[in-house]
Coordinates of C-alpha atoms and ligand atoms in Angstrom, one line a residue:
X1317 CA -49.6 -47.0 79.1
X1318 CA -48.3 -45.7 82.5
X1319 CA -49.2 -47.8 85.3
X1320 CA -52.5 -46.3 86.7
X1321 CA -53.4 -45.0 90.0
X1322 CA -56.5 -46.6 91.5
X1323 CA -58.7 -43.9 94.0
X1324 CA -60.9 -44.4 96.6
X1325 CA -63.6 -42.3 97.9
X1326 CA -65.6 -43.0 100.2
X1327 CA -69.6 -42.3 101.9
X1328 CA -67.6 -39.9 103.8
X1329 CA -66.7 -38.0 101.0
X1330 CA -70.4 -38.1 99.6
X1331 CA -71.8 -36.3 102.4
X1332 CA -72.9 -32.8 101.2
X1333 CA -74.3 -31.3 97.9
X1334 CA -70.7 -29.8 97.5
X1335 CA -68.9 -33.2 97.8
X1336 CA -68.5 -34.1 94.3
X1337 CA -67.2 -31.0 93.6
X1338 CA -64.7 -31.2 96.6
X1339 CA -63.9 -34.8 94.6
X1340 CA -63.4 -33.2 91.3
X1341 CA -60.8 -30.9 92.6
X1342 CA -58.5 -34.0 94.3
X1343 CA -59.1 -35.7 90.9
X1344 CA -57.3 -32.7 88.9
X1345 CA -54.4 -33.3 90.8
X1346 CA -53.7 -36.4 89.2
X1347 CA -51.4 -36.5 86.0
X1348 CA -51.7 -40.6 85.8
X1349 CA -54.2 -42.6 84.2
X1350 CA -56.9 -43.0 87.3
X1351 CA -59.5 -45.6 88.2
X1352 CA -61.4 -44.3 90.6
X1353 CA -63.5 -46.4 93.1
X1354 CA -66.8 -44.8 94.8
X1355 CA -69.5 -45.8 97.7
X1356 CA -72.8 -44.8 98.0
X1357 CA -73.4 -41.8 99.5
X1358 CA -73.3 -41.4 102.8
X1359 CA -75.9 -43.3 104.5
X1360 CA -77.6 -45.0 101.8
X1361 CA -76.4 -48.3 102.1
X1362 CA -77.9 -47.8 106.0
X1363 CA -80.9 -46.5 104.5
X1364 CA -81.6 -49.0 101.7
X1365 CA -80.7 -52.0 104.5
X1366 CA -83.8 -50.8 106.5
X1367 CA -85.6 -50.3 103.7
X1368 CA -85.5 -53.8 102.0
X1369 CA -87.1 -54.9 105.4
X1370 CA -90.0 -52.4 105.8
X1371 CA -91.2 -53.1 101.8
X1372 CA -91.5 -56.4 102.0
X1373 CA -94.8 -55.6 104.2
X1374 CA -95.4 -52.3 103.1
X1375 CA -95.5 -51.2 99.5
X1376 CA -96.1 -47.6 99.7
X1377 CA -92.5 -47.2 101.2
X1378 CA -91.6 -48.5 97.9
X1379 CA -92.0 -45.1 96.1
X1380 CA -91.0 -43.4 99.5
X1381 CA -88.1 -44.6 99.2
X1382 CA -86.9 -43.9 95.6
X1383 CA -88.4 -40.4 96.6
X1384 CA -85.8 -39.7 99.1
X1385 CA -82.7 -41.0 97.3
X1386 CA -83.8 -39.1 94.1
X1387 CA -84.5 -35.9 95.8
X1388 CA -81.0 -36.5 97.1
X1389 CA -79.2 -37.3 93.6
X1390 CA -80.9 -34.6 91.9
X1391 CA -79.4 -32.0 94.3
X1392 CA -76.1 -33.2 93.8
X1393 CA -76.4 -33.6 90.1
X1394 CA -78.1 -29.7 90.5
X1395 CA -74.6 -28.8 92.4
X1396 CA -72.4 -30.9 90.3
X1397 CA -73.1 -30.3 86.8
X1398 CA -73.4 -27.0 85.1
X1399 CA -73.8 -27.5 81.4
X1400 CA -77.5 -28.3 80.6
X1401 CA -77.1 -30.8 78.3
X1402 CA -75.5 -32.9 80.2
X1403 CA -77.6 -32.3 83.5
X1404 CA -80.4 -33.7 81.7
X1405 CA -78.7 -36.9 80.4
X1406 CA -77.7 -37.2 83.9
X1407 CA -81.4 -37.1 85.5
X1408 CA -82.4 -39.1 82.2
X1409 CA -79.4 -41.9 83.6
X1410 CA -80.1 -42.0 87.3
X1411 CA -84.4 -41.9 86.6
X1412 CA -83.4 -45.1 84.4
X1413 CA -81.1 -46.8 87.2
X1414 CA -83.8 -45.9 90.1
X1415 CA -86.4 -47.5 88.1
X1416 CA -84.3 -50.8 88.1
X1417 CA -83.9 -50.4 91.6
X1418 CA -87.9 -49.6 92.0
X1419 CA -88.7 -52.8 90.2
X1420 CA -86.5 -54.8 92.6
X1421 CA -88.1 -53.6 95.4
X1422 CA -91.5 -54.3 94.4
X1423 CA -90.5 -58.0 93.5
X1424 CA -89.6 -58.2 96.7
X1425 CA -92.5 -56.7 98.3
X1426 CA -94.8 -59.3 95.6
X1427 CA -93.0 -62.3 96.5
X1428 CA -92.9 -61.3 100.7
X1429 CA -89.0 -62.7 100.7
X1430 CA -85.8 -61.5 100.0
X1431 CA -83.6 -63.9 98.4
X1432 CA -80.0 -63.2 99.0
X1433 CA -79.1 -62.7 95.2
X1434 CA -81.4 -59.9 95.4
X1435 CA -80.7 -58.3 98.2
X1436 CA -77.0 -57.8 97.7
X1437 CA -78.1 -56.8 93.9
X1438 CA -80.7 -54.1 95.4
X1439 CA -77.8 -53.2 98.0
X1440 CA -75.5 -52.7 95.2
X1441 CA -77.6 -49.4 93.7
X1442 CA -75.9 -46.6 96.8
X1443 CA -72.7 -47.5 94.7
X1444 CA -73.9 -47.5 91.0
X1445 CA -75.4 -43.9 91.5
X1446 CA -72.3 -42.6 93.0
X1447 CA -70.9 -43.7 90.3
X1448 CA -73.1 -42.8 87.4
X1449 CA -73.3 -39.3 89.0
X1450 CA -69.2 -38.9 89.1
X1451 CA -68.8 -40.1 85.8
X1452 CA -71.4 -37.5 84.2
X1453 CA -69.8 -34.7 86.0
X1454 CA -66.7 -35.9 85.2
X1455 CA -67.5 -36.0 81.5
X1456 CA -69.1 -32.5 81.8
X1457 CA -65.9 -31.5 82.9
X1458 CA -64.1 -32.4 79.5
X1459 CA -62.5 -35.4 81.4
X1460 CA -61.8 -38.6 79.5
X1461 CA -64.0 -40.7 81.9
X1462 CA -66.1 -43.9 81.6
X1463 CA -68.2 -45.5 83.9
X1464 CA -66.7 -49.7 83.9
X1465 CA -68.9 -52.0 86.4
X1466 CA -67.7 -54.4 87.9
X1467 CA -69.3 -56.9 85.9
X1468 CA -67.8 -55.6 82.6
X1469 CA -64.8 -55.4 84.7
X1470 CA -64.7 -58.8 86.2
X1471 CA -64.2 -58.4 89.7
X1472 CA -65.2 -62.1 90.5
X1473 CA -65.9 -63.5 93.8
X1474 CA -65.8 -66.7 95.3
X1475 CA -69.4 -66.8 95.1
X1476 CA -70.6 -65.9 98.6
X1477 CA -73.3 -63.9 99.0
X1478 CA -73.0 -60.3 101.3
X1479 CA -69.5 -60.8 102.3
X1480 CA -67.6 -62.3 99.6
X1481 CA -63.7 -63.0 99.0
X1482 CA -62.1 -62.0 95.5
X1483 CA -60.7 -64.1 93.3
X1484 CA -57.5 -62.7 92.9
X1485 CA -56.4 -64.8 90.3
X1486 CA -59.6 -64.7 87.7
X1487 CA -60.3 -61.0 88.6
X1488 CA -56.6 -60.2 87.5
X1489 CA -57.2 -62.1 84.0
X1490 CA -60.1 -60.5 83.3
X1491 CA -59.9 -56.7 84.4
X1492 CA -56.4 -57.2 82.3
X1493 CA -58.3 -57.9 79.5
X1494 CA -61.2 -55.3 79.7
X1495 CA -59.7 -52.6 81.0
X1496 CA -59.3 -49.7 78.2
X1497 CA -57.2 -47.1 77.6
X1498 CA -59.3 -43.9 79.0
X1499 CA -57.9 -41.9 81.0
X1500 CA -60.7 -42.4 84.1
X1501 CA -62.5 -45.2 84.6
X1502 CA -65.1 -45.3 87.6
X1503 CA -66.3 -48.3 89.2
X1504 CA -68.9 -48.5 91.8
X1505 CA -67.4 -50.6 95.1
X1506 CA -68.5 -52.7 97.5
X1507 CA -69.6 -56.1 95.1
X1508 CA -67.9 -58.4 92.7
X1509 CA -69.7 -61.1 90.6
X1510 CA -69.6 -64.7 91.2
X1511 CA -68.5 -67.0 88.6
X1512 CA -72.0 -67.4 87.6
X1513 CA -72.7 -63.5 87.2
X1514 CA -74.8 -63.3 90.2
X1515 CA -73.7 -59.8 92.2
X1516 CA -71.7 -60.5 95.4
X1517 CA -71.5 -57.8 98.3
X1518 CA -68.4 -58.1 99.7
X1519 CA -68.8 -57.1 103.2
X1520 CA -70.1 -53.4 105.2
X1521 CA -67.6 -51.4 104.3
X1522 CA -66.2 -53.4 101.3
X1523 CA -65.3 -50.9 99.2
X1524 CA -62.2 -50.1 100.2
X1525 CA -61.5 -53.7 100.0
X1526 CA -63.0 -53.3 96.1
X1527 CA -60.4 -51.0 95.4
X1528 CA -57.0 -52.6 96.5
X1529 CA -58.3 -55.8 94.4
X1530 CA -58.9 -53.6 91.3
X1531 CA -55.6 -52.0 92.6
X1532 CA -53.7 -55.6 92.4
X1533 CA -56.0 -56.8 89.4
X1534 CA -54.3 -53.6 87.2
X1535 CA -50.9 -53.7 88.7
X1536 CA -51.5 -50.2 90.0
X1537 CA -48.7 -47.8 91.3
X1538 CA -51.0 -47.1 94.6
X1539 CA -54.0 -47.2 95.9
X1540 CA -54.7 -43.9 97.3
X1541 CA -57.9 -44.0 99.7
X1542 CA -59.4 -40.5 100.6
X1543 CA -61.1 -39.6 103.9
X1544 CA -62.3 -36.9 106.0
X1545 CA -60.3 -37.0 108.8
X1546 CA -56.5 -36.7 109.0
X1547 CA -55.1 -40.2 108.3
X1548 CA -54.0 -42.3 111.1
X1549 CA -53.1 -41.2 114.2
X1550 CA -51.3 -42.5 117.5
X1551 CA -54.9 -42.3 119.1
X1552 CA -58.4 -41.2 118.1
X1553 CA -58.4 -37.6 118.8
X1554 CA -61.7 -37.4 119.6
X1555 CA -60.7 -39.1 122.8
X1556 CA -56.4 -37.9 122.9
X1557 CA -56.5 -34.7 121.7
X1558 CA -52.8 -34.9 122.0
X1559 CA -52.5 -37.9 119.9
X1560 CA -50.2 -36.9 116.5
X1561 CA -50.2 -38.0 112.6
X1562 CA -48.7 -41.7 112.2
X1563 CA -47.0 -40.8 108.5
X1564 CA -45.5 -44.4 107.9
X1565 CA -47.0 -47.9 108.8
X1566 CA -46.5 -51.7 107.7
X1567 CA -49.3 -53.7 105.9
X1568 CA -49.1 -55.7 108.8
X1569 CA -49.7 -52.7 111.4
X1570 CA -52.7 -50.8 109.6
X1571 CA -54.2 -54.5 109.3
X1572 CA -53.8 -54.8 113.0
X1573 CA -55.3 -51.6 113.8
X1574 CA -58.4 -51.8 111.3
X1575 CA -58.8 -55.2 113.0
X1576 CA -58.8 -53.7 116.5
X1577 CA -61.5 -50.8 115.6
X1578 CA -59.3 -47.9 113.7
X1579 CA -61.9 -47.1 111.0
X1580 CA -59.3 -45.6 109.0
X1581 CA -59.4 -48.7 106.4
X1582 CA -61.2 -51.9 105.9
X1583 CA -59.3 -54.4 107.9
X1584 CA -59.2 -56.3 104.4
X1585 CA -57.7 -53.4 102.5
X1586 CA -53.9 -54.6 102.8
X1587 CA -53.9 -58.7 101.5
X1588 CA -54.7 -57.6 97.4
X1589 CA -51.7 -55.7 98.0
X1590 CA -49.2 -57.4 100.4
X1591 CA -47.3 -59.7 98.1
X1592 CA -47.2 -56.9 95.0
X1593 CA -46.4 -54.2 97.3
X1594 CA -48.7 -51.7 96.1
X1595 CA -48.4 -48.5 98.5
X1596 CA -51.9 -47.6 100.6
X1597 CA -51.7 -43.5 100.4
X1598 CA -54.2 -41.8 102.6
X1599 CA -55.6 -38.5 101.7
X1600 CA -57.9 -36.3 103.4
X1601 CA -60.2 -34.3 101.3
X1602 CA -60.5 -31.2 104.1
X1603 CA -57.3 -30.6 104.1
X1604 CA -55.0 -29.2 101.2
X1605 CA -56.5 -29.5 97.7
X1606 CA -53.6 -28.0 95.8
X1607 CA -51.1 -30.6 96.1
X1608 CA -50.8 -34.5 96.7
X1609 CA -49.7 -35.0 100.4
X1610 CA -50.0 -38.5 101.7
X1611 CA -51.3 -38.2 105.6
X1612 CA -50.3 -41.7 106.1
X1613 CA -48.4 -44.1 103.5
X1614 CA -48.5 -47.7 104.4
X1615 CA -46.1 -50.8 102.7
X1616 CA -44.1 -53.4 103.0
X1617 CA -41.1 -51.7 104.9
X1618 CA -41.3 -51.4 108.6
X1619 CA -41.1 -47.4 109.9
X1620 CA -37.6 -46.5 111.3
X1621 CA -37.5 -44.9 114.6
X1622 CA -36.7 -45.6 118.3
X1623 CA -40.7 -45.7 119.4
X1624 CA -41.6 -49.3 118.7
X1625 CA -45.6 -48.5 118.6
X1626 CA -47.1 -46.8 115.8
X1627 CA -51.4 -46.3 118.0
X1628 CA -53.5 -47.2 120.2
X1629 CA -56.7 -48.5 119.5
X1630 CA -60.1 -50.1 120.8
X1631 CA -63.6 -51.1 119.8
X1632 CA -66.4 -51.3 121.9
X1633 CA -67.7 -54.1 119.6
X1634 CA -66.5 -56.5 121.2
X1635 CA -67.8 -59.2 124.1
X1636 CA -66.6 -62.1 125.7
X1637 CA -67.8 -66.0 127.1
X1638 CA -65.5 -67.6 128.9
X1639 CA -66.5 -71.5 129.3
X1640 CA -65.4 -72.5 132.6
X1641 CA -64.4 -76.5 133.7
X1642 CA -61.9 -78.2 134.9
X1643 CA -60.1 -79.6 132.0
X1644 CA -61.8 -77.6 129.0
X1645 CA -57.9 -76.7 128.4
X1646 CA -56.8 -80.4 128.3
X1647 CA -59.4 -82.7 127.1
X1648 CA -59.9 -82.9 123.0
X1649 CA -62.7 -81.9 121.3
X1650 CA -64.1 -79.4 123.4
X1651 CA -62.7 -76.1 121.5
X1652 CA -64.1 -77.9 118.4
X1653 CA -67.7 -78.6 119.6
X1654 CA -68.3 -74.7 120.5
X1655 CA -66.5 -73.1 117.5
X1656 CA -68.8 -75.6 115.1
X1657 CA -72.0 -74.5 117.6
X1658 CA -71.6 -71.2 117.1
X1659 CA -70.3 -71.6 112.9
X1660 CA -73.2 -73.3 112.0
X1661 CA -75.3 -70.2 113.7
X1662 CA -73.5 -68.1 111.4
X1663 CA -71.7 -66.4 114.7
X1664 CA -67.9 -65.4 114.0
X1665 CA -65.5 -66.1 116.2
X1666 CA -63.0 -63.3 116.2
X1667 CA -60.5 -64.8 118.6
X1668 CA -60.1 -67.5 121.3
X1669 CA -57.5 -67.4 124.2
X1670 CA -57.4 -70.1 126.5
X1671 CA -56.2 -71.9 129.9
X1672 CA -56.6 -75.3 131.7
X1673 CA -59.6 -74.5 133.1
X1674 CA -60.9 -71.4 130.8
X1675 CA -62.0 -71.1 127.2
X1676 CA -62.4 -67.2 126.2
X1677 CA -64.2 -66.7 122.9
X1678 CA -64.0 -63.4 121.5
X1679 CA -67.1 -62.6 119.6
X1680 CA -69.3 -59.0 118.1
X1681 CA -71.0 -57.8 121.1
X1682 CA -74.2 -58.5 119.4
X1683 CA -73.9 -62.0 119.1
X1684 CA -73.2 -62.9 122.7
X1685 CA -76.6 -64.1 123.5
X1686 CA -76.9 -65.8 120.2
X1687 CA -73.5 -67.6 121.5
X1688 CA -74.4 -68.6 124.9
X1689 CA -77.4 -70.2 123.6
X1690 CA -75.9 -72.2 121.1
X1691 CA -73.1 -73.5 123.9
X1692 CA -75.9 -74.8 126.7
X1693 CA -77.6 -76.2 124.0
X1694 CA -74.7 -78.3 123.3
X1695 CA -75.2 -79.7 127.4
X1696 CA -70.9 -80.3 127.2
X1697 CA -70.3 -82.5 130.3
X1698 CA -67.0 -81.0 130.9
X1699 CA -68.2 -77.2 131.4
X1700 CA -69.5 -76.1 134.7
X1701 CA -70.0 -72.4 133.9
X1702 CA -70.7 -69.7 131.0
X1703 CA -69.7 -66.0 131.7
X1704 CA -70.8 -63.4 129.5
X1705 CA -69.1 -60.5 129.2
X1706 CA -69.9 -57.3 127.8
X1707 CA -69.8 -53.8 128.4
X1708 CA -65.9 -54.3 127.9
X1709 CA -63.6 -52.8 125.2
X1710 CA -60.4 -54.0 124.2
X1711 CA -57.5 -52.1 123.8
X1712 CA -54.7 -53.0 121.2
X1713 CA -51.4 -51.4 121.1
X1714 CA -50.1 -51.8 117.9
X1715 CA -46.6 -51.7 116.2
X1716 CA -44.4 -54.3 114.4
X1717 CA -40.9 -54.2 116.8
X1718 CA -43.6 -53.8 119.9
X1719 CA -43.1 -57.5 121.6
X1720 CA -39.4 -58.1 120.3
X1721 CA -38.0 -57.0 123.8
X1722 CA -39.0 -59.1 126.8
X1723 CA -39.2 -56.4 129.0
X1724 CA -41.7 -54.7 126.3
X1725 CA -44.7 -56.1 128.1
X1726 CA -43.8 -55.1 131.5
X1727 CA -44.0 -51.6 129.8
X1728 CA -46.8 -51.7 128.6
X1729 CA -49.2 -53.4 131.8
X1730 CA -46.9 -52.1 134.6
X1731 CA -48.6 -48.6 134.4
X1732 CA -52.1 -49.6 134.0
X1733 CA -52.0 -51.7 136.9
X1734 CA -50.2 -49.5 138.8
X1735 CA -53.2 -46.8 138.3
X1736 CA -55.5 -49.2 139.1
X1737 CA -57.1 -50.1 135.7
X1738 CA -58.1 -54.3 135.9
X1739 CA -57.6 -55.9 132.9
X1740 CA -59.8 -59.4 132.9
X1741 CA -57.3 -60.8 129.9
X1742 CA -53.9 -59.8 128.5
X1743 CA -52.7 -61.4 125.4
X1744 CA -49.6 -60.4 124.3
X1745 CA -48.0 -61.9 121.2
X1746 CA -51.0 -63.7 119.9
X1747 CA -51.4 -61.3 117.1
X1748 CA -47.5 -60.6 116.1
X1749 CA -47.1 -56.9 116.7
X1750 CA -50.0 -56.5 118.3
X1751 CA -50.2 -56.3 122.3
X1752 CA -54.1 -56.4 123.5
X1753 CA -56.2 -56.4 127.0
X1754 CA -59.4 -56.2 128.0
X1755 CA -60.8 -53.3 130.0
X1756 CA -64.5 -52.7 131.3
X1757 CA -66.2 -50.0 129.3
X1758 CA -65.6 -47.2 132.0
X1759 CA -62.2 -47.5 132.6
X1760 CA -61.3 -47.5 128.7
X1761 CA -60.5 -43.5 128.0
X1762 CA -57.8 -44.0 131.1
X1763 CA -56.1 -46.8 129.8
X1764 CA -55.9 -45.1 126.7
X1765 CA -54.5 -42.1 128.2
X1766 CA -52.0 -44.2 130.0
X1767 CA -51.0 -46.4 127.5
X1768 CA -50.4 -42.6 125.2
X1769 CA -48.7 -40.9 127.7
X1770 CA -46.1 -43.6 128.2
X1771 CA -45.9 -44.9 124.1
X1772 CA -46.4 -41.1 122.3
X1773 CA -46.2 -38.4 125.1
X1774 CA -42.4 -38.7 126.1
X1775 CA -40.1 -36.9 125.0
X1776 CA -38.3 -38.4 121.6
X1777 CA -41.2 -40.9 121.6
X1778 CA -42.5 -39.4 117.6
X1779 CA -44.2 -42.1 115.9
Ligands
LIG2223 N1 -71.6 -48.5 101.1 C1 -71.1 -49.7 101.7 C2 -71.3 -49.7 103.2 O1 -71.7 -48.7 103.7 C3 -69.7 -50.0 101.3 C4 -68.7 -49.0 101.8 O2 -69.0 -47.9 102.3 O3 -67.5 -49.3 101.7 O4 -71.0 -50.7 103.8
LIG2224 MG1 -67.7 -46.7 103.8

């Protein structure tokens, strides 16, 4: 069989009553075989997270809640499906899958907890009705298509419950052997099963990463992951409205830039498909639905050009305690104490950067307090002040060749400074390709402007 091509969309693409449609149309354009990869509509998985909380007190929102996603399913179906026969096996499906999902909720409401097996199982329904619902229509379309879950699949995790890794390896063996020879197949994202069949979430936002496993696990010719917006650009636009289209980028770059807030891709979209060197295509379903043009195509070869950055990014999500004493730099042991502190709080630590006399722990800018906490509970004789941080965003400036000139750096801070913007922490070079400072909140739509008018604004300087 020809190799297959696997396709992403995502909540983004499930936002209106005319979105499946809108899907159907970039499926036609396909001659390969397809496996296509879906997330729950747009908001759900927001809207089923509260909702897990509020039944376990209140049991009326139980039926509320099944109210509001079928009112929603049924209009798509309504939109999606025009022969009647197949409308009402459709309703006939999805009343059958919510009624699953209505008996979870009241076990969860009867028991008064929510074990984490069954909250990432009741998590897991946004997906499965996307993709009942695409399936159907897709049949009703004369499409060869079959729904294939991920437990028929076997996507397999390592076990880990709401933000599991894949297991490559297993995952490959198995979707080998049960994938068929339809022409669709359609597979709800964001979970994998353990090894002993118990659903796995794999992370907010997951489903991308979902789809470049599958993408590895069938030795696909590309993963192609649809948006709504225009692939990646040198900036967000919203903010540079003269930032351009970036049409080439290395695994290593879009990983860099997902990392550092670009909400283009799941920062864990590129390592299924690294060492195979499956393309990422991105798509945008707004734009042009009569041919297959690639807004962004991202691999294993470094762009050509003479601009050595590819964006510029930030997050606001991000906060900062530095651990002041003399000696936290030099004396053992003490980097170790705080990162086991705050692991065994379940706090990540996203990066560290330190001095002789300063430890900076990069960390979510919701688990700062959580973090200083944990640290003065640990009464470590050697630190003499905490600092929180926050109300800061960091800016990365991303781009593989970026730091291979020693003068680079100057290039990039010289200007900032020189307009006045205070950066509390440069790192340049601790993520290869990947150049990244620390701004307070106000100042960060003038760096950005800086740093684009100097990397993407000069003349020659395309992307
Ligand atoms: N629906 C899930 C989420 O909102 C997974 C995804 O969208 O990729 O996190
Ligand atoms: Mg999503």
């Amino acid at each position: 069989m020809e190799k297959r091509i696997v396709c992403k969309f995502g909540g983004s693409n499930f936002k209106s009553r005319e979105s499946v449609r809108a899907i159907i149309e970039a499926v036609e354009l396909y001659r390969q075989p397809l496996i296509i990869v879906v997330s729950a509509f747009y908001g759900i998985t927001n809207y089923l997270t509260e909702g897990i909380e509020t039944v376990q007190n209140d049991e009326s929102h139980v039926d509320e809640l099944i109210a509001t996603i079928k009112e929603k399913k049924m209009e798509s179906i309504d939109f999606s499906i025009e022969d009647e026969a197949y409308r009402r096996e459709t309703y006939a499906l999805v009343g059958q899958r919510l009624d699953e999902l209505n008996r979870y909720l009241l076990g969860v409401h009867y028991i008064g907890e929510l074990p984490h097996s069954v909250k990432d199982r009741i998590l897991s329904y946004g997906e499965r009705l996307s993709s009942l619902i695409l399936t159907k229509t897709l049949q009703s379309r004369g499409f060869d298509a079959q729904e294939a879950l991920p437990e028929d699949l076997g996507l397999i995790t390592d076990g880990e419950y709401s933000s599991a890794s894949v297991d490559f390896a297993e995952s490959e063996k198995r979707i080998g052997r049960n994938l068929g020879n339809r022409q669709i197949y359609v597979v709800p994202g964001f979970y994998g099963i353990s090894p002993e069949g118990q659903i796995n979430l794999l992370g907010r936002g997951g489903s991308d990463y979902s789809a470049a496993a599958i993408a590895r696990a069938a030795g696909a010719a590309s993963l192609d992951i649809w948006k709504d917006v225009d692939g990646y650009m040198t900036a967000n636009p919203k903010i540079i409205p003269e930032a351009k289209p970036v049409p080439a980028l290395s695994y290593r770059e879009a990983a860099e830039l997902s990392y550092f807030g670009a909400s283009i891709l799941h920062p864990r979209t590129v390592e299924p498909l690294l060492d195979r060197n499956i393309p990422i295509r991105i798509f945008n379903i707004e734009s042009d639905r009569t041919r297959l043009v690639p807004l962004t195509i991202i691999d294993g070869t470094c762009p050509e050009g003479s601009n050595p950055a590819r964006s510029v990014t930030y997050s606001d999500d991000f906060a900062i305690l530095r651990i002041t004493g003399p000696g936290v730099g030099i004396k053992g042991g003490v980097l170790g104490r705080i990162t086991t502190a705050l692991d065994q709080r379940g706090i990540n630590i996203k990066s560290v950067v330190t001095s002789q006399t300063s430890i900076n722990v990069y960390l979510a800018a919701g688990d700062l307090t959580a973090s200083v906490a944990a640290i003065e509970e640990q009464k470590l004789k050697t630190v003499t002040r905490l600092t929180p941080m926050d109300n800061i965003s960091i800016i990365a400036l991303v781009g593989e060749s970026l730091l291979e000139h020693p003068d680079q750096a100057g290039h990039i801070v010289a200007p900032l400074v020189r307009e006045g913007i205070r950066m509390p922490i440069v790192s340049l070079g601790a993520s290869e390709g990947t150049a990244y400072f620390v701004v307070s909140r106000e100042d960060r739509d003038r760096a950005l402007r800086i740093i684009h008018r100097n990397f993407f604004e000069k003349e020659g300087a395309a992307p």
